[in-house]
Coordinates of C-alpha atoms (C1' of nucleotides) in Angstrom, one line a residue:
Chain A
M670 CA 20.8 34.3 26.8
P671 CA 22.9 32.7 23.9
D672 CA 25.0 29.6 24.3
P673 CA 28.3 31.6 25.6
D674 CA 30.4 28.9 23.3
T675 CA 28.6 29.8 19.9
P676 CA 29.9 33.1 18.5
L677 CA 28.2 36.1 18.0
D678 CA 27.1 38.1 14.7
F679 CA 28.0 42.4 14.5
I680 CA 24.4 42.3 15.7
R681 CA 24.1 40.2 19.1
Q682 CA 27.6 41.1 20.4
I683 CA 26.2 44.9 20.5
V684 CA 22.8 43.3 21.6
A685 CA 24.6 41.4 24.5
D686 CA 27.2 44.3 25.2
D687 CA 24.2 47.0 25.8
L688 CA 22.2 44.6 27.9
R689 CA 25.4 44.1 29.9
S690 CA 26.0 47.7 29.8
G691 CA 22.5 48.6 30.8
K692 CA 22.4 51.2 27.6
T693 CA 19.0 50.6 26.9
G694 CA 17.9 49.7 30.5
G695 CA 18.4 46.2 30.5
R696 CA 15.8 45.7 27.6
L697 CA 15.8 44.3 24.2
H698 CA 12.6 45.5 22.1
T699 CA 12.8 44.6 18.1
R700 CA 10.4 45.1 15.2
F701 CA 10.1 43.4 11.8
P702 CA 8.6 46.6 9.8
P703 CA 7.3 45.0 6.7
E704 CA 5.7 47.0 4.0
P705 CA 2.0 45.3 2.8
N706 CA 2.9 46.3 -1.1
G707 CA 3.8 42.2 -2.0
Y708 CA 4.6 39.4 -0.5
L709 CA 7.4 38.2 1.5
H710 CA 10.6 36.3 0.1
I711 CA 13.5 34.7 2.0
G712 CA 15.4 37.8 2.5
H713 CA 12.2 39.3 4.9
A714 CA 12.7 35.3 6.3
K715 CA 16.6 36.5 7.2
A716 CA 15.4 40.1 8.7
I717 CA 12.4 37.8 10.7
C718 CA 14.1 35.5 12.0
L719 CA 17.4 38.4 13.3
N720 CA 14.7 40.4 15.1
F721 CA 12.5 38.2 16.7
G722 CA 14.9 35.3 17.1
L723 CA 17.2 38.0 19.5
A724 CA 13.7 38.5 20.7
Q725 CA 13.8 35.0 22.0
E726 CA 17.2 34.9 22.7
F727 CA 17.6 37.5 24.9
G728 CA 14.7 37.5 26.8
G729 CA 12.9 40.5 24.6
L730 CA 10.4 41.2 22.3
C731 CA 9.8 41.8 18.9
N732 CA 6.5 43.9 17.6
L733 CA 5.2 43.0 13.8
R734 CA 5.0 46.5 12.1
F735 CA 3.5 47.4 8.9
D736 CA 5.0 50.2 7.4
D737 CA 2.4 51.7 5.5
T738 CA 2.5 55.2 4.9
N739 CA 2.2 54.8 1.2
P740 CA -1.3 53.7 0.0
T741 CA -0.7 54.2 -3.4
K742 CA 1.0 51.2 -3.5
E743 CA -0.4 49.0 -0.5
E744 CA -3.3 46.4 -0.1
M745 CA -4.7 44.4 3.0
R746 CA -4.3 41.4 0.8
Y747 CA -0.4 41.7 1.4
V748 CA -1.3 42.7 5.6
E749 CA -3.2 38.8 5.8
S750 CA -0.4 37.0 3.4
I751 CA 2.5 38.7 5.9
K752 CA 0.8 37.6 8.9
Q753 CA 0.4 34.0 8.2
D754 CA 4.2 33.8 6.7
V755 CA 5.4 34.7 9.8
R756 CA 3.0 33.0 11.7
W757 CA 4.1 29.9 9.8
L758 CA 8.0 30.6 9.8
G759 CA 7.1 29.8 13.9
F760 CA 7.4 33.4 15.1
D761 CA 4.2 35.1 17.7
W762 CA 4.3 38.8 18.5
G763 CA 1.5 38.1 20.8
E764 CA -0.5 41.3 21.1
R765 CA 2.1 44.0 19.6
L766 CA 0.9 43.9 16.0
Y767 CA 1.4 47.4 15.4
Y768 CA 0.5 49.8 11.6
A769 CA 3.0 53.4 10.7
S770 CA -1.1 54.5 10.3
D771 CA -1.8 53.9 14.0
Y772 CA 0.7 56.8 14.5
F773 CA -0.3 58.9 12.0
E774 CA -2.2 61.7 14.7
E775 CA 1.3 61.9 16.9
M776 CA 3.3 62.3 13.9
Y777 CA 1.1 65.1 12.6
Q778 CA 1.6 66.5 16.4
Y779 CA 5.3 65.7 15.7
A780 CA 5.6 67.7 12.2
L781 CA 3.8 70.6 13.7
H782 CA 6.4 70.4 16.6
L783 CA 9.5 71.1 13.9
I784 CA 7.7 73.8 11.8
K785 CA 7.2 75.7 15.7
A786 CA 10.7 75.2 16.3
G787 CA 11.6 76.7 12.9
K788 CA 12.7 73.4 11.9
A789 CA 10.0 72.3 9.0
Y790 CA 8.7 74.2 6.4
V791 CA 6.3 73.9 3.8
C792 CA 7.8 74.2 0.2
S793 CA 6.2 74.8 -3.3
L794 CA 8.4 73.8 -5.3
T795 CA 7.4 71.0 -8.1
P796 CA 9.1 67.9 -7.5
E797 CA 11.1 68.1 -10.9
E798 CA 12.4 71.6 -9.6
I799 CA 13.2 70.1 -5.9
R800 CA 15.5 67.8 -7.9
Q801 CA 16.7 70.3 -9.4
Y802 CA 17.6 72.5 -6.1
R803 CA 18.6 69.3 -4.5
G804 CA 22.0 68.8 -6.5
T805 CA 24.3 65.9 -7.3
L806 CA 26.6 63.7 -5.9
T807 CA 29.1 65.9 -6.3
T808 CA 27.4 69.6 -6.3
P809 CA 25.3 71.1 -3.3
G810 CA 21.7 72.3 -3.3
K811 CA 20.2 75.4 -3.0
N812 CA 17.8 76.5 -0.7
S813 CA 14.2 76.2 -1.8
P814 CA 12.7 80.2 -2.3
Y815 CA 10.1 78.4 0.5
R816 CA 12.9 77.8 3.3
E817 CA 12.6 80.7 4.8
R818 CA 8.8 81.0 5.6
T819 CA 7.2 82.2 8.7
V820 CA 6.5 79.6 11.3
A821 CA 3.0 80.8 11.1
E822 CA 2.5 81.3 7.5
N823 CA 3.9 77.0 7.6
L824 CA 1.5 76.0 10.7
D825 CA -0.9 78.1 8.3
L826 CA -0.4 76.0 5.4
F827 CA 0.1 72.6 6.8
T828 CA -2.8 72.7 8.2
R829 CA -4.9 73.2 5.5
M830 CA -2.6 70.5 3.4
R831 CA -4.4 68.1 6.2
A832 CA -7.7 70.3 5.6
G833 CA -7.4 68.6 1.9
E834 CA -7.6 72.4 0.8
F835 CA -4.7 71.2 -2.2
P836 CA -4.3 69.3 -4.9
D837 CA -1.5 66.3 -4.8
G838 CA 2.2 67.5 -5.4
A839 CA 0.9 71.1 -4.4
H840 CA 3.1 71.5 -1.6
V841 CA 5.2 69.1 0.9
L842 CA 6.5 69.4 4.0
R843 CA 10.3 69.7 4.3
A844 CA 12.6 69.4 7.2
K845 CA 15.1 72.2 7.7
I846 CA 18.4 70.6 7.9
D847 CA 21.3 71.8 5.2
M848 CA 21.4 71.8 1.4
A849 CA 24.9 71.8 0.6
A850 CA 25.2 68.3 2.9
A851 CA 27.4 65.7 1.6
N852 CA 25.2 63.3 2.6
L853 CA 21.9 63.8 -0.1
N854 CA 19.1 62.3 3.1
L855 CA 20.5 65.6 4.9
R856 CA 18.9 68.2 2.0
D857 CA 16.0 69.3 3.2
P858 CA 14.5 65.8 3.4
V859 CA 11.0 65.6 2.2
L860 CA 8.6 65.0 5.9
Y861 CA 5.2 65.0 4.1
R862 CA 3.6 64.4 1.2
I863 CA 0.2 65.2 -0.5
L864 CA -1.9 61.8 -1.8
H865 CA -5.7 62.0 -2.2
A866 CA -5.8 58.0 -2.1
D867 CA -7.6 55.9 0.2
H868 CA -5.6 53.9 3.0
H869 CA -6.1 50.6 3.2
R870 CA -6.6 50.9 7.1
T871 CA -7.0 54.6 7.9
G872 CA -10.1 55.2 4.7
S873 CA -10.2 59.2 3.4
R874 CA -9.2 60.1 7.0
W875 CA -5.9 61.9 5.5
C876 CA -4.9 63.3 1.9
I877 CA -0.8 63.6 3.3
Y878 CA 1.1 60.8 4.0
P879 CA 4.6 60.7 6.1
M880 CA 7.1 59.8 4.2
Y881 CA 9.3 56.3 5.5
D882 CA 12.6 58.3 6.7
Y883 CA 9.9 60.2 8.8
A884 CA 7.8 57.7 10.1
H885 CA 10.7 55.1 10.9
P886 CA 11.5 56.8 13.8
I887 CA 8.6 57.7 15.2
S888 CA 7.2 54.5 15.6
D889 CA 10.5 53.4 16.3
A890 CA 10.6 55.8 19.4
L891 CA 6.7 55.0 20.3
E892 CA 7.3 51.6 20.5
G893 CA 10.1 51.6 22.6
I894 CA 12.2 49.4 19.9
T895 CA 15.9 49.6 21.3
H896 CA 17.4 48.2 17.9
S897 CA 16.2 48.8 14.9
L898 CA 17.5 46.9 12.2
C899 CA 17.4 47.3 8.8
T900 CA 19.2 46.5 5.7
L901 CA 22.5 48.3 4.2
E902 CA 21.0 50.9 2.0
F903 CA 19.5 52.3 4.8
E904 CA 23.4 53.2 6.7
D905 CA 23.1 56.9 4.4
H906 CA 19.3 57.6 6.4
R907 CA 20.9 56.6 10.0
P908 CA 22.1 60.5 10.1
L909 CA 18.2 61.4 9.4
Y910 CA 17.0 58.9 11.7
D911 CA 19.3 60.1 14.0
W912 CA 18.6 64.2 13.6
L913 CA 14.5 63.7 13.9
L914 CA 14.9 61.9 16.9
D915 CA 17.3 64.7 18.1
N916 CA 14.4 67.1 17.2
L917 CA 11.2 65.7 18.8
P918 CA 10.1 65.4 22.3
V919 CA 9.9 62.0 21.1
P920 CA 9.6 59.2 24.7
Y921 CA 12.3 57.1 24.1
R922 CA 15.5 57.1 21.9
P923 CA 16.5 53.9 19.7
R924 CA 18.9 53.5 17.8
Q925 CA 19.1 51.9 14.3
Y926 CA 21.6 49.3 13.1
E927 CA 22.6 47.9 9.5
F928 CA 23.0 44.6 7.8
A929 CA 23.6 43.1 4.8
R930 CA 20.5 42.1 2.7
L931 CA 20.5 38.1 1.8
N932 CA 21.1 37.2 -1.5
M933 CA 20.8 34.3 -3.4
T934 CA 22.8 32.2 -6.3
S935 CA 19.7 31.9 -9.3
T936 CA 17.2 34.3 -7.8
V937 CA 16.0 37.5 -7.6
L938 CA 15.0 38.9 -4.3
S939 CA 13.8 42.3 -5.7
K940 CA 10.2 42.9 -5.1
R941 CA 9.7 45.2 -8.5
K942 CA 11.5 42.0 -9.9
L943 CA 9.1 39.5 -8.1
I944 CA 5.6 41.3 -8.7
Q945 CA 6.9 41.3 -12.9
L946 CA 7.6 37.4 -13.1
V947 CA 3.9 37.7 -11.6
Q948 CA 1.7 39.7 -13.1
E949 CA 3.7 39.1 -17.0
G950 CA 3.0 35.8 -16.5
H951 CA 7.0 33.7 -15.9
V952 CA 5.3 32.2 -13.1
R953 CA 1.3 30.6 -11.5
G954 CA 1.3 33.8 -8.7
W955 CA 3.2 34.7 -5.7
D956 CA 3.3 31.4 -4.2
D957 CA 4.8 29.3 -7.5
P958 CA 6.6 26.7 -5.9
R959 CA 9.5 28.4 -7.9
M960 CA 9.0 31.8 -6.3
P961 CA 11.3 32.9 -3.4
T962 CA 8.7 34.2 -1.4
I963 CA 7.8 32.1 2.1
S964 CA 4.4 31.4 0.3
G965 CA 6.0 29.9 -2.7
M966 CA 8.8 28.1 -0.7
R967 CA 5.7 26.7 1.8
R968 CA 3.9 25.3 -1.2
R969 CA 6.8 24.0 -2.5
G970 CA 6.8 22.4 0.4
Y971 CA 10.2 23.4 2.2
P972 CA 9.5 23.5 6.2
P973 CA 9.4 26.7 7.8
E974 CA 12.8 24.5 10.0
A975 CA 14.9 24.4 7.6
I976 CA 14.1 28.0 6.1
R977 CA 15.1 29.3 10.2
N978 CA 18.1 26.6 10.0
F979 CA 19.5 28.3 7.3
C980 CA 18.8 31.5 8.8
D981 CA 20.9 30.6 11.2
R982 CA 23.7 29.0 9.2
I983 CA 23.9 32.0 6.4
G984 CA 24.9 34.3 9.9
V985 CA 24.8 38.6 9.8
G986 CA 27.7 40.7 8.4
K987 CA 27.7 43.3 6.8
K988 CA 29.1 42.3 3.7
D989 CA 27.6 42.2 0.5
N990 CA 27.0 38.3 -0.3
I991 CA 25.4 35.5 -2.2
V992 CA 24.2 32.6 -0.4
E993 CA 24.3 29.3 -2.6
L994 CA 20.8 27.6 -3.5
E995 CA 22.5 24.6 -2.1
L996 CA 22.7 25.2 1.2
L997 CA 18.8 25.7 1.6
E998 CA 18.5 22.8 -0.4
H999 CA 20.7 21.0 2.2
C1000 CA 18.8 22.7 5.3
V1001 CA 15.7 20.7 3.7
R1002 CA 17.2 18.0 2.8
E1003 CA 18.4 17.3 6.6
F1004 CA 14.9 18.3 8.3
L1005 CA 12.9 16.3 5.7
N1006 CA 15.3 13.8 5.9
R1007 CA 14.1 13.0 9.4
A1008 CA 10.4 13.9 9.2
A1009 CA 9.6 12.7 5.8
P1010 CA 8.0 9.3 6.1
R1011 CA 9.2 7.3 3.1
V1012 CA 6.7 6.0 0.4
M1013 CA 7.3 4.7 -3.1
A1014 CA 6.0 6.3 -6.5
V1015 CA 7.2 5.8 -10.3
L1016 CA 7.5 9.3 -12.2
R1017 CA 8.2 8.1 -15.7
P1018 CA 6.1 4.5 -15.7
L1019 CA 7.7 1.7 -17.6
K1020 CA 5.1 -1.3 -17.5
V1021 CA 6.6 -5.0 -15.9
V1022 CA 5.2 -8.3 -15.8
L1023 CA 7.0 -10.8 -14.0
T1024 CA 6.2 -13.9 -16.0
N1025 CA 6.3 -15.9 -13.8
Y1026 CA 4.4 -14.8 -10.9
P1027 CA 0.9 -16.2 -10.3
E1028 CA -1.9 -13.8 -12.1
G1029 CA -4.1 -12.4 -10.2
Q1030 CA -1.8 -13.3 -6.7
V1031 CA -1.5 -9.9 -4.7
E1032 CA 1.2 -9.8 -1.3
Y1033 CA 1.3 -7.2 0.8
L1034 CA 4.7 -6.2 1.8
E1035 CA 6.2 -4.6 5.1
A1036 CA 7.9 -1.6 4.5
I1037 CA 9.3 1.0 6.8
N1038 CA 8.1 4.4 6.9
N1039 CA 11.1 6.3 7.7
P1040 CA 14.4 4.4 8.6
E1041 CA 15.8 7.5 10.4
D1042 CA 12.7 7.3 12.8
P1043 CA 11.7 3.9 13.9
T1044 CA 8.6 4.9 15.7
M1045 CA 7.2 6.3 12.3
G1046 CA 6.0 2.5 12.1
T1047 CA 5.6 0.4 8.8
R1048 CA 3.1 -0.4 6.5
L1049 CA 2.1 -2.8 3.7
V1050 CA 2.0 -2.6 0.3
P1051 CA 0.4 -4.1 -2.3
F1052 CA 2.8 -6.6 -5.1
S1053 CA 1.4 -8.0 -8.0
R1054 CA 2.3 -9.8 -11.2
V1055 CA 2.4 -6.3 -13.3
L1056 CA 4.1 -3.6 -11.7
Y1057 CA 5.7 0.2 -13.1
L1058 CA 9.7 0.4 -12.7
E1059 CA 10.8 4.3 -13.5
R1060 CA 12.0 3.7 -16.8
E1061 CA 15.4 5.7 -15.6
D1062 CA 16.0 2.3 -14.0
F1063 CA 16.3 0.1 -17.0
M1064 CA 19.2 0.4 -19.7
E1065 CA 19.5 -1.7 -23.0
E1066 CA 22.8 -1.2 -22.9
P1067 CA 24.4 -0.1 -19.9
P1068 CA 26.8 1.8 -19.5
K1069 CA 30.2 1.3 -17.3
K1070 CA 28.3 1.9 -13.4
F1071 CA 25.0 2.0 -14.3
Y1072 CA 24.0 -1.0 -11.5
R1073 CA 20.4 -1.2 -12.3
L1074 CA 18.2 -3.3 -14.4
A1075 CA 19.3 -4.4 -18.0
P1076 CA 18.5 -7.6 -19.8
D1077 CA 19.9 -10.4 -18.0
R1078 CA 20.3 -8.8 -15.3
E1079 CA 19.1 -9.3 -12.1
V1080 CA 18.4 -6.6 -9.3
R1081 CA 16.3 -6.2 -6.1
L1082 CA 12.9 -4.7 -5.4
R1083 CA 12.3 -2.6 -2.8
Y1084 CA 10.6 -4.5 0.1
A1085 CA 9.8 -7.1 -2.3
Y1086 CA 11.8 -9.4 -4.3
F1087 CA 14.9 -10.5 -7.0
I1088 CA 13.8 -10.3 -10.5
K1089 CA 15.6 -11.0 -14.0
C1090 CA 14.7 -9.0 -17.4
V1091 CA 14.4 -12.0 -19.3
E1092 CA 13.0 -10.2 -22.7
V1093 CA 12.7 -6.8 -24.1
V1094 CA 9.7 -5.4 -25.5
K1095 CA 9.0 -3.0 -28.2
D1096 CA 7.3 -1.2 -30.5
R1097 CA 7.6 -0.5 -34.2
E1098 CA 9.5 2.7 -33.6
G1099 CA 12.1 0.7 -31.3
N1100 CA 11.2 2.2 -28.3
V1101 CA 11.0 0.2 -25.0
V1102 CA 7.5 -0.4 -23.9
E1103 CA 7.6 -3.3 -21.6
L1104 CA 10.1 -5.4 -19.7
H1105 CA 9.4 -9.2 -18.8
C1106 CA 10.7 -10.1 -16.2
T1107 CA 10.9 -13.7 -14.0
Y1108 CA 10.6 -13.2 -10.1
D1109 CA 13.0 -15.6 -7.7
P1110 CA 10.1 -16.6 -5.2
E1111 CA 13.2 -17.6 -2.9
T1112 CA 13.8 -14.2 -2.4
K1113 CA 10.9 -12.7 -1.0
G1114 CA 11.2 -9.5 1.5
G1115 CA 15.1 -8.8 -0.4
Y1116 CA 17.4 -11.4 1.0
A1117 CA 18.8 -14.2 -1.0
P1118 CA 18.8 -17.3 1.0
D1119 CA 22.1 -18.2 -1.3
G1120 CA 23.7 -14.9 -0.1
R1121 CA 23.8 -13.8 -3.2
Q1122 CA 24.0 -10.1 -4.1
V1123 CA 22.4 -7.4 -6.5
K1124 CA 24.2 -4.3 -7.2
A1125 CA 20.5 -2.3 -7.1
T1126 CA 17.5 -1.8 -5.3
L1127 CA 14.8 -0.3 -7.3
H1128 CA 11.6 1.5 -5.9
W1129 CA 8.3 0.2 -7.3
V1130 CA 4.6 0.1 -7.8
S1131 CA 1.9 -2.4 -8.0
A1132 CA 0.2 -1.6 -11.0
A1133 CA -3.9 -2.9 -10.4
H1134 CA -3.5 -1.2 -6.6
A1135 CA -1.1 2.1 -7.7
L1136 CA -3.2 5.8 -7.3
P1137 CA -2.6 8.0 -10.3
A1138 CA -1.4 11.0 -9.8
E1139 CA 0.5 14.7 -11.4
V1140 CA 3.7 15.8 -10.1
R1141 CA 5.4 19.2 -10.8
L1142 CA 9.2 18.8 -10.9
Y1143 CA 11.1 22.3 -10.6
E1144 CA 14.1 23.3 -12.1
R1145 CA 16.4 27.3 -11.1
L1146 CA 14.0 29.2 -12.1
L1147 CA 16.8 31.7 -13.4
T1148 CA 19.7 30.0 -15.6
K1149 CA 22.3 32.7 -14.3
V1150 CA 23.8 31.9 -10.7
N1151 CA 24.2 35.4 -10.3
P1152 CA 21.4 37.4 -12.0
A1153 CA 22.5 41.1 -10.5
E1154 CA 26.4 40.5 -12.7
E1155 CA 24.7 41.0 -15.6
K1156 CA 24.2 44.8 -15.0
N1157 CA 22.8 45.3 -18.7
A1158 CA 20.9 42.4 -19.5
D1159 CA 17.4 42.2 -18.7
F1160 CA 17.0 39.6 -15.9
K1161 CA 13.6 38.1 -17.6
S1162 CA 16.3 36.7 -20.4
F1163 CA 18.0 34.5 -17.7
I1164 CA 14.1 32.5 -17.1
N1165 CA 14.8 29.3 -17.8
P1166 CA 12.0 27.8 -19.6
H1167 CA 12.7 24.2 -18.4
S1168 CA 11.9 25.5 -14.8
L1169 CA 8.6 23.3 -14.5
M1170 CA 7.6 19.9 -15.8
V1171 CA 4.3 18.6 -15.1
L1172 CA 4.8 14.5 -15.6
N1173 CA 1.3 13.2 -15.8
P1174 CA 0.1 10.8 -15.1
C1175 CA 3.0 8.8 -12.6
W1176 CA 1.7 6.6 -10.5
V1177 CA 1.8 6.3 -6.9
E1178 CA 1.3 3.5 -3.5
P1179 CA -1.7 3.0 -2.5
S1180 CA -1.3 4.1 0.8
L1181 CA -1.1 7.7 -0.3
A1182 CA -4.9 7.8 -0.4
G1183 CA -5.9 10.7 1.4
A1184 CA -3.0 12.7 2.0
A1185 CA -2.9 15.5 3.4
V1186 CA -2.5 19.0 1.1
G1187 CA 0.6 20.2 2.1
S1188 CA 1.9 17.1 3.6
R1189 CA 5.4 15.9 3.0
W1190 CA 6.9 12.7 1.6
Q1191 CA 10.1 11.2 0.8
F1192 CA 9.4 9.0 -3.1
E1193 CA 11.9 7.0 -1.9
R1194 CA 15.3 7.2 -4.3
L1195 CA 13.4 10.3 -6.0
G1196 CA 13.7 13.4 -3.4
Y1197 CA 11.2 15.2 -1.7
F1198 CA 7.5 15.9 -2.5
C1199 CA 4.5 17.8 -1.2
V1200 CA 1.0 17.4 -1.7
D1201 CA -0.2 20.4 -3.6
P1202 CA -3.4 22.5 -2.8
D1203 CA -4.6 21.5 -7.0
S1204 CA -5.3 18.2 -5.5
T1205 CA -8.4 16.7 -6.0
D1206 CA -10.3 13.8 -4.1
G1207 CA -9.6 11.7 -7.3
A1208 CA -6.2 13.1 -8.7
L1209 CA -2.9 13.9 -5.8
V1210 CA -0.9 16.4 -7.6
F1211 CA 2.8 16.9 -6.1
N1212 CA 4.9 19.1 -6.2
R1213 CA 9.1 18.1 -5.5
T1214 CA 10.3 19.9 -3.4
V1215 CA 13.8 19.0 -3.4
T1216 CA 15.7 16.0 -5.1
L1217 CA 17.6 13.4 -3.3
K1218 CA 21.3 13.7 -3.7
D1219 CA 22.0 11.8 -6.9
P1220 CA 25.5 10.7 -7.6
W1221 CA 24.2 8.5 -10.9
A1222 CA 23.3 12.2 -12.2
R1223 CA 26.8 13.1 -11.6
I1224 CA 28.0 10.1 -13.0
K1225 CA 26.1 11.0 -15.5
R1226 CA 27.2 14.2 -16.5
S1227 CA 31.4 13.2 -15.9
Q1228 CA 30.2 10.8 -18.9
L1229 CA 28.7 13.1 -21.1
N1230 CA 31.4 15.4 -20.7
T1231 CA 34.0 13.0 -20.9
K1232 CA 32.2 11.9 -24.2
S1233 CA 32.2 15.4 -26.0
Chain B
rU135 C1' 35.3 63.6 -9.1
rG136 C1' 31.0 64.1 -3.3
rG137 C1' 29.4 60.8 1.0
rG138 C1' 28.3 56.2 3.5
rG139 C1' 29.6 51.2 3.3
rG140 C1' 32.6 46.6 2.5
rA141 C1' 37.1 43.2 1.1
rU142 C1' 39.0 35.5 4.8
rC143 C1' 38.8 29.1 0.8
rG144 C1' 33.9 28.5 -5.3
rU145 C1' 29.7 30.1 -1.5
rC146 C1' 28.7 31.5 3.8
rC147 C1' 30.1 32.4 8.3
rA148 C1' 34.3 32.1 12.5
rA149 C1' 38.9 33.4 14.4
rC150 C1' 38.8 40.5 18.8
rG151 C1' 47.9 41.2 18.3
rG152 C1' 48.8 34.6 19.5
rC153 C1' 48.7 27.0 15.6
rA154 C1' 43.6 30.5 9.9
rG155 C1' 38.0 26.9 11.5
rG156 C1' 33.9 25.6 10.9
rA157 C1' 29.3 24.8 7.0
rC158 C1' 27.3 23.9 2.3
rA159 C1' 29.5 23.3 -3.0
rG160 C1' 33.7 19.6 -5.5
rC161 C1' 36.8 15.5 -5.3
rG162 C1' 38.1 10.4 -2.9
rG163 C1' 37.5 6.0 0.2
rC164 C1' 34.0 2.9 4.2
rC165 C1' 29.1 1.4 4.8
rU166 C1' 24.2 0.2 2.5
rU167 C1' 17.3 -3.5 0.8
rU168 C1' 17.1 4.3 -0.7
rG169 C1' 23.3 5.0 -6.1
rG170 C1' 19.4 8.1 0.1
rA171 C1' 21.4 8.8 4.8
rG172 C1' 25.4 7.9 7.8
rU173 C1' 31.0 8.3 8.1
rC174 C1' 36.2 8.7 7.0
rG175 C1' 39.5 11.7 4.7
rC176 C1' 40.7 15.2 0.1
rC177 C1' 40.8 20.0 -2.2
rG178 C1' 40.4 25.1 -0.5
rA179 C1' 41.4 32.0 1.6
rU180 C1' 43.4 36.6 4.7
rG181 C1' 43.3 42.1 -2.2
rG182 C1' 48.0 44.9 -2.7
rA183 C1' 52.5 47.3 -0.9
rG184 C1' 54.5 49.3 3.4
rG185 C1' 55.7 50.0 8.5
rU186 C1' 54.5 49.3 14.2
rU187 C1' 54.7 44.2 17.5
rC188 C1' 58.9 38.4 19.7
rG189 C1' 54.3 37.7 16.9
rA190 C1' 49.3 40.8 12.0
rA191 C1' 43.4 38.0 9.0
rU192 C1' 43.7 41.6 13.7
rC193 C1' 46.8 48.0 15.3
rC194 C1' 49.0 52.3 11.2
rU195 C1' 49.4 54.7 6.0
rC196 C1' 49.3 54.1 1.1
rC197 C1' 47.1 51.7 -3.1
rU198 C1' 43.6 48.8 -6.0
rC199 C1' 38.2 46.8 -6.1
rC200 C1' 33.1 46.2 -5.2
rC201 C1' 28.6 47.7 -3.1
rC202 C1' 24.5 51.9 -1.7
rC203 C1' 22.7 57.3 -2.1
rA204 C1' 20.5 62.2 -6.9
rG205 C1' 11.5 58.9 -5.5
rC206 C1' 6.8 63.8 -3.1
rC207 C1' 8.7 54.6 -2.8
rA208 C1' 10.6 51.3 1.0

RNA sequence: UGGGGGAUCGUCCAACGGCAGGACAGCGGCCUUUGGAGUCGCCGAUGGAGGUUCGAAUCCUCCUCCCCCAGCCA
């Protein structure tokens, strides 16, 4: 049971009340019902955490059920990716993996029941005619001319629909409710359509397929779902959900509750738009680290713990929302700060020669793997005469508040020595290509015996020992914070042309040799990085998961702003 | 203009007739061998108008604004 001190969202409130009152026989049973027609994204993660989380918290069960009622859009590969993503997020459906298609026969029998009760009929209007007969938001619809077919005729036609006697679109089965209902969903909704299409699970066994509105309440009832949670746009469908359960001899009576779907800044979460990004090549695939998909986030290095924590923090309500991406990034940093070992890597190398360091000498310096967790131990990092430093860590004419290396200035190299820049080497165009520095042998380990201080500590790698790597940096995929706000514009015009930057070669410390694909590291002072599956034996590829918080970047920005 | 929902700091979520609180973001201090992390502080909201009440974000009335619905998609 949940901690009595933390406030419950409205769904948990309902569940707690129902459990207390015995309304559901003391049972909680939820389900996560994705359609296998695309990859799961962070919005699904919210639903997954809600449904599975509820079951965990209240001692209930949560099923994984594929809502596979439209064979023209669904594929087995999506089923597999969805299972993998749910599992990766840390949830377990036990033996309760179901498919709406498992219930096709029961659904068919229930349809027969409705027909016999005079509550469903076969309609032979064309799709276009059905639309016209439906009326509009403000005007009632008209009864279909086929509405009064006899039970016998309906039974005959529906049986023959199943038998494959008719082409796609020739007939549909409709519920007989009320063509004048203010709620369009009640204007004799279509229950079954003819689709001569192979289904990824039932093959060619069926050529009529149930609609979502018909299949969902039956699936829920068959599985004994107590609380059927869905998003707000289905609120209008609840009267139909209830109508079907009231008119069918189902073994259980579930209830539907609706919550607000997740929106995030600088992000699109509609399947249509995501599939467009993939198919038109705006990203490298469903698992592109810039994608808000679970697989994209996994590849990017977002830990499942962080995603779950994010879902806890955003809460569950009924009002439209747009959560700032920064909150997700905060959750990622928070987890990785505790979990990710630290290493040194130089993304934009600037060669530095320590002119007074003995040629050919190598020292192994002890470095702490994670200051947040001493049990993670230490490692040895090689140090020698020629190093790479981060280009950004040197400025020939340092502005105010720039504390890093500059001509004649002394800084500390992490775990190593104080060094001082004595000469700047440039090419013919005047670009800085190399620095000559001296080191102070008295400062080994990074402390000066005379007590003198430096303002900055820089990361570095030894040129002779470092491993080459490719590093991919990611920025927001979209340039608009709230893409949905721009109603008249194509979201693709907001695609950030600089969302991916590939850096190569970068140099990483040798301890990273053989780092496992998917392993997550903090590159000191730069951010968190994750080994990409594109890595090969000889060349590591890293994705930047998220940067560290960077006050200097902020100062730079404000200095730029005040100048302009 | 039909029906269904929803409005609390910039953002997300609390407060369930009794001091509007937390988180993220932003800003500032302390600390620091990561300008990281940590830590302290500041900024900052009940859509509007009436009413009920000793007392209203919460109850009532009216108004305003936002979202969803006219697939044989889910």
